[in-house]
Short mmCIF file of C-alpha atoms and ligand atoms in Angstrom, two decimals:
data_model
loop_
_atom_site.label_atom_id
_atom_site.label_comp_id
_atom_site.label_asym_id
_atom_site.label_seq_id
_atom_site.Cartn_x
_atom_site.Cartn_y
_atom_site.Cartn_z
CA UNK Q 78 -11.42 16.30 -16.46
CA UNK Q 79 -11.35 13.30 -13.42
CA UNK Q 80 -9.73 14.39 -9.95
CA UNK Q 81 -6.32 13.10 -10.77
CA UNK Q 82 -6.02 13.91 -14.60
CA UNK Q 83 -2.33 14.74 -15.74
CA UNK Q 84 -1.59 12.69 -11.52
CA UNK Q 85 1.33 10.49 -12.01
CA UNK Q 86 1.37 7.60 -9.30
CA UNK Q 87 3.44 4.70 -8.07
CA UNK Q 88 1.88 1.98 -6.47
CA UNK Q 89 3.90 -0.92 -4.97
CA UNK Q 90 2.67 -4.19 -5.15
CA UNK Q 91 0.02 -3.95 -7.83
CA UNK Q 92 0.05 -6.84 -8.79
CA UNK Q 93 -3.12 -8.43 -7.17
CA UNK Q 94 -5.18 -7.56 -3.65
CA UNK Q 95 -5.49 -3.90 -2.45
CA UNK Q 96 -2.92 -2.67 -5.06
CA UNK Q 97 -4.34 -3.78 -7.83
CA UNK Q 98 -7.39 -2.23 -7.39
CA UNK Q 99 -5.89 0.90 -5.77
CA UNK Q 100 -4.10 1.17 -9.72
CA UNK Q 101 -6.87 0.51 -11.38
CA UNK Q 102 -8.86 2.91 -9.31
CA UNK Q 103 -6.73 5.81 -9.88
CA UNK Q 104 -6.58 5.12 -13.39
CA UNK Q 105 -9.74 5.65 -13.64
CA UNK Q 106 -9.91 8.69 -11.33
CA UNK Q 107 -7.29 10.17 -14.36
CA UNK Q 108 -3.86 9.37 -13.24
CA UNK Q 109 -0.91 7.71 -14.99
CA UNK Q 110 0.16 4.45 -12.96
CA UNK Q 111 2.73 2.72 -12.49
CA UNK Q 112 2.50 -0.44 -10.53
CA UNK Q 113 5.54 -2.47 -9.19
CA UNK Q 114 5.44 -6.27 -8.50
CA UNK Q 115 7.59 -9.13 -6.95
CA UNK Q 116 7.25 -12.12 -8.71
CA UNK Q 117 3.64 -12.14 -10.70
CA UNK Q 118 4.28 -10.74 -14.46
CA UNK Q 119 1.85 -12.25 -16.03
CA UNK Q 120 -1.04 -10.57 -13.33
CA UNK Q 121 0.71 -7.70 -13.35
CA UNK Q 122 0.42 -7.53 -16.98
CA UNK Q 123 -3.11 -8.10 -16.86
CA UNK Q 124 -3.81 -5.36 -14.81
CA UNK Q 125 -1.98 -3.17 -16.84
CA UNK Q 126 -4.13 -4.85 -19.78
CA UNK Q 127 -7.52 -4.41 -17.68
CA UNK Q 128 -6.80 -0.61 -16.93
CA UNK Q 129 -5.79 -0.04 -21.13
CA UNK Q 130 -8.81 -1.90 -21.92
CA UNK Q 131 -10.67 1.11 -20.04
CA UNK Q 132 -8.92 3.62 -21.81
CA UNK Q 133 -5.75 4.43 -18.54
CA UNK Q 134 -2.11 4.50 -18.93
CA UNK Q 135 -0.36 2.05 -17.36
CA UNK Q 136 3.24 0.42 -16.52
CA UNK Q 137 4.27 -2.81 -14.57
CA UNK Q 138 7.66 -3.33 -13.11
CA UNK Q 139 9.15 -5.45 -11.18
CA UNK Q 140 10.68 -4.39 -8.29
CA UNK Q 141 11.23 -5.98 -4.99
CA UNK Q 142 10.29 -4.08 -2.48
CA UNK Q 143 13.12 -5.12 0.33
CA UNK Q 144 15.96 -4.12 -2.07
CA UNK Q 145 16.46 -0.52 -2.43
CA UNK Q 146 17.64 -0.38 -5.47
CA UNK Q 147 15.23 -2.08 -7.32
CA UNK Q 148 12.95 0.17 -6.08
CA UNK Q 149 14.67 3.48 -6.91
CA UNK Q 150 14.81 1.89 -10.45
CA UNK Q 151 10.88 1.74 -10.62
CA UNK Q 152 10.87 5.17 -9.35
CA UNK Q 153 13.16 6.35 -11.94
CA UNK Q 154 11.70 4.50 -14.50
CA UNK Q 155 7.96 6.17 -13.69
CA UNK Q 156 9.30 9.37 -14.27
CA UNK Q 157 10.86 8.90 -16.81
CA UNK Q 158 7.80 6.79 -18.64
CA UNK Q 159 5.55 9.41 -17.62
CA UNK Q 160 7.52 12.87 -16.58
CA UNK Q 161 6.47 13.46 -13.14
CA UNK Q 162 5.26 11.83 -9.57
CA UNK Q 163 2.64 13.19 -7.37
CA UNK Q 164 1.11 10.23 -5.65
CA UNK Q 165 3.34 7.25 -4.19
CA UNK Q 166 1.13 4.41 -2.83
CA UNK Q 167 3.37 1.98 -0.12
CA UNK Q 168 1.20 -1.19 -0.85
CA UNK Q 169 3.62 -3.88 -0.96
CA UNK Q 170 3.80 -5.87 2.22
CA UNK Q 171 4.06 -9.76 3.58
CA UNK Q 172 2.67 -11.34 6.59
CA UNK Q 173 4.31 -14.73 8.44
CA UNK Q 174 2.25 -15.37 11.55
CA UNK Q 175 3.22 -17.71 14.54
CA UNK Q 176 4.24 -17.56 17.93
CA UNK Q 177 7.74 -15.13 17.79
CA UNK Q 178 9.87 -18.38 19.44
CA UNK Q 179 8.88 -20.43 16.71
CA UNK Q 180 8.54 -17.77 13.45
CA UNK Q 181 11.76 -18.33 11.29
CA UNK Q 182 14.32 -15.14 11.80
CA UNK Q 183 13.70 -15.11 7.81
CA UNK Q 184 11.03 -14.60 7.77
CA UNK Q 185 11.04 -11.83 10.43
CA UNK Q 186 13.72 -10.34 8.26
CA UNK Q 187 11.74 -10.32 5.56
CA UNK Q 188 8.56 -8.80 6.99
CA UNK Q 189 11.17 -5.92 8.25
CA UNK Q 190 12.71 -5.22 4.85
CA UNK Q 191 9.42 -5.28 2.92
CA UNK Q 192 7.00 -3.67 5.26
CA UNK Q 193 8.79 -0.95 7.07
CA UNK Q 194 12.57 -0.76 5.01
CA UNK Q 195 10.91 -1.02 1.74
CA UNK Q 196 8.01 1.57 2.78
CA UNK Q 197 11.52 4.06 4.01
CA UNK Q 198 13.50 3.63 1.03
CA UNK Q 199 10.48 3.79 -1.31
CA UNK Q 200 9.89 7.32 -0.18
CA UNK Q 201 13.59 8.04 0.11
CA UNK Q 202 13.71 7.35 -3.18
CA UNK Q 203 9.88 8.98 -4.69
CA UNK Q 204 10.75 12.26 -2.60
CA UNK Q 205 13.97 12.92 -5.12
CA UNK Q 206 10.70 13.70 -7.50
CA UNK Q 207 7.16 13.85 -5.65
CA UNK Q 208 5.53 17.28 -6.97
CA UNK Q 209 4.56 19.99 -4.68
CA UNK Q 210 0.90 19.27 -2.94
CA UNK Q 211 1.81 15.59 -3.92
CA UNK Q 212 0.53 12.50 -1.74
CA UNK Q 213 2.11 9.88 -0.33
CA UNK Q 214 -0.45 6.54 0.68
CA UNK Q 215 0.84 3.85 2.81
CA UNK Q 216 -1.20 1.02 3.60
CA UNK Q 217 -0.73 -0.21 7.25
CA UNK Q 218 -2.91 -2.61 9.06
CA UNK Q 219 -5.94 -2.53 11.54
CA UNK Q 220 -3.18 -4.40 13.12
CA UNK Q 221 -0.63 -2.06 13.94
CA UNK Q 222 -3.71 -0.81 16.66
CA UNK Q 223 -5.63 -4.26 17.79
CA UNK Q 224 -4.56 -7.97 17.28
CA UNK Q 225 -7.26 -10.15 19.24
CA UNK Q 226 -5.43 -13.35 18.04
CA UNK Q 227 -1.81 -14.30 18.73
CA UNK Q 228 1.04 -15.19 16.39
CA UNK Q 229 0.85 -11.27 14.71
CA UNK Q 230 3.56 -9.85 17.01
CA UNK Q 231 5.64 -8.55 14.40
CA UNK Q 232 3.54 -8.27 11.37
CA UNK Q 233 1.57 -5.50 14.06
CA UNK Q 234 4.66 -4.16 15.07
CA UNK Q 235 5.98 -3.60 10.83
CA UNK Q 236 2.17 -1.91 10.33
CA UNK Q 237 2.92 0.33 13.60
CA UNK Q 238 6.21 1.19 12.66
CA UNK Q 239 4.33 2.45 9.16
CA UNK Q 240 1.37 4.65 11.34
CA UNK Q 241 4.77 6.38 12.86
CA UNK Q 242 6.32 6.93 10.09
CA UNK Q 243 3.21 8.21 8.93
CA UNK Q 244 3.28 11.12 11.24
CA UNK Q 245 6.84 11.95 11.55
CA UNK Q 246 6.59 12.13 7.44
CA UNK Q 247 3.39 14.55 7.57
CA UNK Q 248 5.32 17.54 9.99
CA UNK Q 249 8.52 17.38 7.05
CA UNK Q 250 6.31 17.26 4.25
CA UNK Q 251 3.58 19.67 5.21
CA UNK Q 252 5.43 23.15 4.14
CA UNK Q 253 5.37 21.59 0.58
CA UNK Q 254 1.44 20.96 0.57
CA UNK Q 255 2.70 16.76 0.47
CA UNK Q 256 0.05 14.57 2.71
CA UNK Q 257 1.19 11.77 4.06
CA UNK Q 258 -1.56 8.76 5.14
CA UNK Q 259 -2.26 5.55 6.36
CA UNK Q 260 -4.31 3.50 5.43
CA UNK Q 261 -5.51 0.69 8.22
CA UNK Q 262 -7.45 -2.17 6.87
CA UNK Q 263 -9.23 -4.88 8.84
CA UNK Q 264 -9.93 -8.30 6.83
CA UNK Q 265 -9.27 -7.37 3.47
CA UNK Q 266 -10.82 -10.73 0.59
CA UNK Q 267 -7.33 -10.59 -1.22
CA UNK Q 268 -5.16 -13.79 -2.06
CA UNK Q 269 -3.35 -13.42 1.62
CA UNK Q 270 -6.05 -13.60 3.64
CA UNK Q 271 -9.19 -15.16 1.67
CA UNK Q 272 -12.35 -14.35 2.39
CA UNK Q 273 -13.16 -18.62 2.32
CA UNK Q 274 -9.86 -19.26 3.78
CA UNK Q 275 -8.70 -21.13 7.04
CA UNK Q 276 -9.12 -18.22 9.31
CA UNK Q 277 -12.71 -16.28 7.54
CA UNK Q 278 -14.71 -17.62 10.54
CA UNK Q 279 -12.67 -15.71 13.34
CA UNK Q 280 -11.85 -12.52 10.60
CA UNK Q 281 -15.66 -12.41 10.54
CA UNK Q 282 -16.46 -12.68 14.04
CA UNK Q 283 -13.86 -9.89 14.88
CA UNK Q 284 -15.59 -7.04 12.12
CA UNK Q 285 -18.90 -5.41 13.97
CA UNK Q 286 -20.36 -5.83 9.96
CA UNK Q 287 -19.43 -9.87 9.93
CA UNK Q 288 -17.80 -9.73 6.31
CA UNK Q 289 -14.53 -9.10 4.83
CA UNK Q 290 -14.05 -5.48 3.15
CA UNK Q 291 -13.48 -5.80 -0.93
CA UNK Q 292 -10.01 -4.11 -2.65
CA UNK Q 293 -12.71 -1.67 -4.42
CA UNK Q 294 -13.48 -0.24 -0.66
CA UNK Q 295 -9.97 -0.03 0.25
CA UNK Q 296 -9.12 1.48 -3.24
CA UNK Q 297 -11.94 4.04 -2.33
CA UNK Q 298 -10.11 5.43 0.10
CA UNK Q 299 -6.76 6.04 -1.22
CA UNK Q 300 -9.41 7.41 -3.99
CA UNK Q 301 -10.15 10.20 -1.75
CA UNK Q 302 -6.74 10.76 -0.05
CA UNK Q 303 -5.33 11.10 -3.43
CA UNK Q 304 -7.73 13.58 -4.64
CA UNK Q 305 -7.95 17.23 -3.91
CA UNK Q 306 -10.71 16.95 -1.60
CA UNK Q 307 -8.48 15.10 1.28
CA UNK Q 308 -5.94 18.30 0.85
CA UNK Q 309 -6.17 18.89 4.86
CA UNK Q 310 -5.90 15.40 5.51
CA UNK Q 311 -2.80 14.55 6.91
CA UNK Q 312 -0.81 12.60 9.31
CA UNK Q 313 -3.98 10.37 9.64
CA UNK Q 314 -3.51 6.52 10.32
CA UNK Q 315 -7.21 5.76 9.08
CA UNK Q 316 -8.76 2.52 10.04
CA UNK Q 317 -11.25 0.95 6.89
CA UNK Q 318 -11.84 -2.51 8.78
CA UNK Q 319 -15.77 -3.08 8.84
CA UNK Q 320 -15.50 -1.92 12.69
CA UNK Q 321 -12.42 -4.93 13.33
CA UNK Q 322 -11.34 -2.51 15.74
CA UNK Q 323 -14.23 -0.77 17.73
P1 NDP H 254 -1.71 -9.77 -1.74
O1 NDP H 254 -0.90 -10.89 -1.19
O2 NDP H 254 -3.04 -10.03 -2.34
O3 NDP H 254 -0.84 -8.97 -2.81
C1 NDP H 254 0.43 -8.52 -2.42
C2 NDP H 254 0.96 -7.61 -3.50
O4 NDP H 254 2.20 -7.06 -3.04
C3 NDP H 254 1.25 -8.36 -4.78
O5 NDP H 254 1.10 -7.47 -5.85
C4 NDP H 254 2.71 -8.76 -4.58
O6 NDP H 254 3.42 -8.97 -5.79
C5 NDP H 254 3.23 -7.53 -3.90
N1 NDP H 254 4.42 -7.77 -3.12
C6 NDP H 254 4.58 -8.63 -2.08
N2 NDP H 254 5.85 -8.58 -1.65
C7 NDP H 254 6.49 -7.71 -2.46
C8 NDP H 254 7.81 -7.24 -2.53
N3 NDP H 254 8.76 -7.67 -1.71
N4 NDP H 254 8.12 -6.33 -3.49
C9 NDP H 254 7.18 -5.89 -4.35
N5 NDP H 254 5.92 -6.29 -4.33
C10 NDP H 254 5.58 -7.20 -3.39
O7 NDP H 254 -1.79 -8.73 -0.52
P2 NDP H 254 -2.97 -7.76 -0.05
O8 NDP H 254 -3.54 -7.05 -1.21
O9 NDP H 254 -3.84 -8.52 0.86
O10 NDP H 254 -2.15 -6.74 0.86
C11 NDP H 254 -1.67 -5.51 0.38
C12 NDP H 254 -1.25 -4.66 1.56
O11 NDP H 254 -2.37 -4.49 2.44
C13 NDP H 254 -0.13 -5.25 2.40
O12 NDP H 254 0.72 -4.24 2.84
C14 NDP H 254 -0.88 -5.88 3.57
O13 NDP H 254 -0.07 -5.98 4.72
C15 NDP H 254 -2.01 -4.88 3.75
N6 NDP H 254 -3.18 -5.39 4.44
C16 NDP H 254 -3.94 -6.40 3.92
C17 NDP H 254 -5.06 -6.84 4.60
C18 NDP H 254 -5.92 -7.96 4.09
O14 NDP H 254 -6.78 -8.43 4.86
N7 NDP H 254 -5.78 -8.39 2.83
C19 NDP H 254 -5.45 -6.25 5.89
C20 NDP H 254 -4.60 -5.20 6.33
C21 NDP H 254 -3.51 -4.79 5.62
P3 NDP H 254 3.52 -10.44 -6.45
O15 NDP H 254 2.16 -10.67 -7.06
O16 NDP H 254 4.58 -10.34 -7.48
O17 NDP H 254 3.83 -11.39 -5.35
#
């Protein structure tokens, strides 16, 4: 028996980056996953391949996170792949940076709807099923807390507007043994914000280690907040950013 045998979890945006691992991670903590994605089938497929090739259960669908519907879909369609939810991960999220006079109002609109509507509605929608002592994960940002460069105005404010949530969620929740978390990362090597790309030099400068954090760290940590171990965890906007904010 692993920590989350006969688990049943939902991660958005597994696709690639954080998510992915965070899937394949609690796959092979014991848990049944199913991962959402916006546009990438073919990854998403291979990281349902990757985690069957290890001997998990897997299922990708595609759901975009900023419509509602598609995303009570997935959640229907977990549950009813797999018979049960007791861990939601909120993953999914987008990042346009630039001076707020100059960012595009869609794109604005679109970091709303993904990373603080989609994150609301998700739940909405997982809580019609989430189990008893289940968990709910979001990942935030190191962001929502300290942004030493400007342009980030509003992606900070979405990842704040996800650490409140956070808390509100945890006082509802609590009477049914649910935990409700946030993850906070700081520079994260994923395909949105590369460990060799444009900006590494000031991401580095800005962690007290001097490197970018890997998905498998990150993954770690909803590891623990999934398991049974983190039961009295809740609430908790936890920052995993190589000291990015100290
Ligand atoms: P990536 O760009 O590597 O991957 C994003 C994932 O989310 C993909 O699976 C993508 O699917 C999916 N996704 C994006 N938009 C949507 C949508 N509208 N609906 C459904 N799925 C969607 O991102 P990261 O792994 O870097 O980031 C993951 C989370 O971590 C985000 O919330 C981000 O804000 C947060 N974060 C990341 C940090 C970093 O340094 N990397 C630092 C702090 C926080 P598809 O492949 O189909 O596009």
């Amino acid at each position: 028996m692993s920590t989350l045998t006969h688990k049943v979890a939902l991660v958005t945006g597994g696709s690639r980056g954080i998510g992915a691992a965070v899937a394949q991670r609690l796959t092979a903590d014991g848990a049944h996953v199913a991962l959402t994605y916006a546009h990438s089938k073919d990854r998403a497929d291979g990281v349902v391949a990757a985690i069957e090739a290890a001997g998990g259960r897997a299922l990708a669908l595609q759901a975009d996170s900023a419509d509602p519907a598609q995303i009570g879909s997935a959640v229907e369609e977990t549950v009813r792949a797999f018979g049960r939810l007791d861990i939601l991960v909120n993953n999914a999220g987008t990042g346009a940076f630039g001076p707020l006079d100059q960012l595009p109002l869609e794109d604005i609109d679109r970091m709303i709807d993904v990373n603080i509507r989609g994150v609301v509605a998700g739940t909405r929608e997982a809580l019609r099923h989430l189990a008893d002592n289940g968990r709910i994960i979001n990942i935030g940002s190191i962001n929502a807390d300290r942004l030493p460069f400007p342009g980030g105005s509003v992606y900070g404010m979405t990842k704040a507007a996800v650490a409140g949530l956070t808390r509100g969620l945890a006082r509802e929740l609590g009477p049914r043994g649910i935990t409700v978390n946030n993850i906070q990362p700081g520079p994260t090597d994923t395909d949105s914000n590369s460990a060799d790309g444009p900006n590494a030099g000031n991401m580095l400068r800005w962690t007290a280690l001097g490197r970018f954090g890997t998905t498998d760290e990150i993954a770690a940590l909803a590891s623990y907040l999934a398991g049974p171990e983190a039961a009295f965890v809740t609430g908790a906007s936890i920052d995993i950013d190589g000291g990015f904010a100290a």
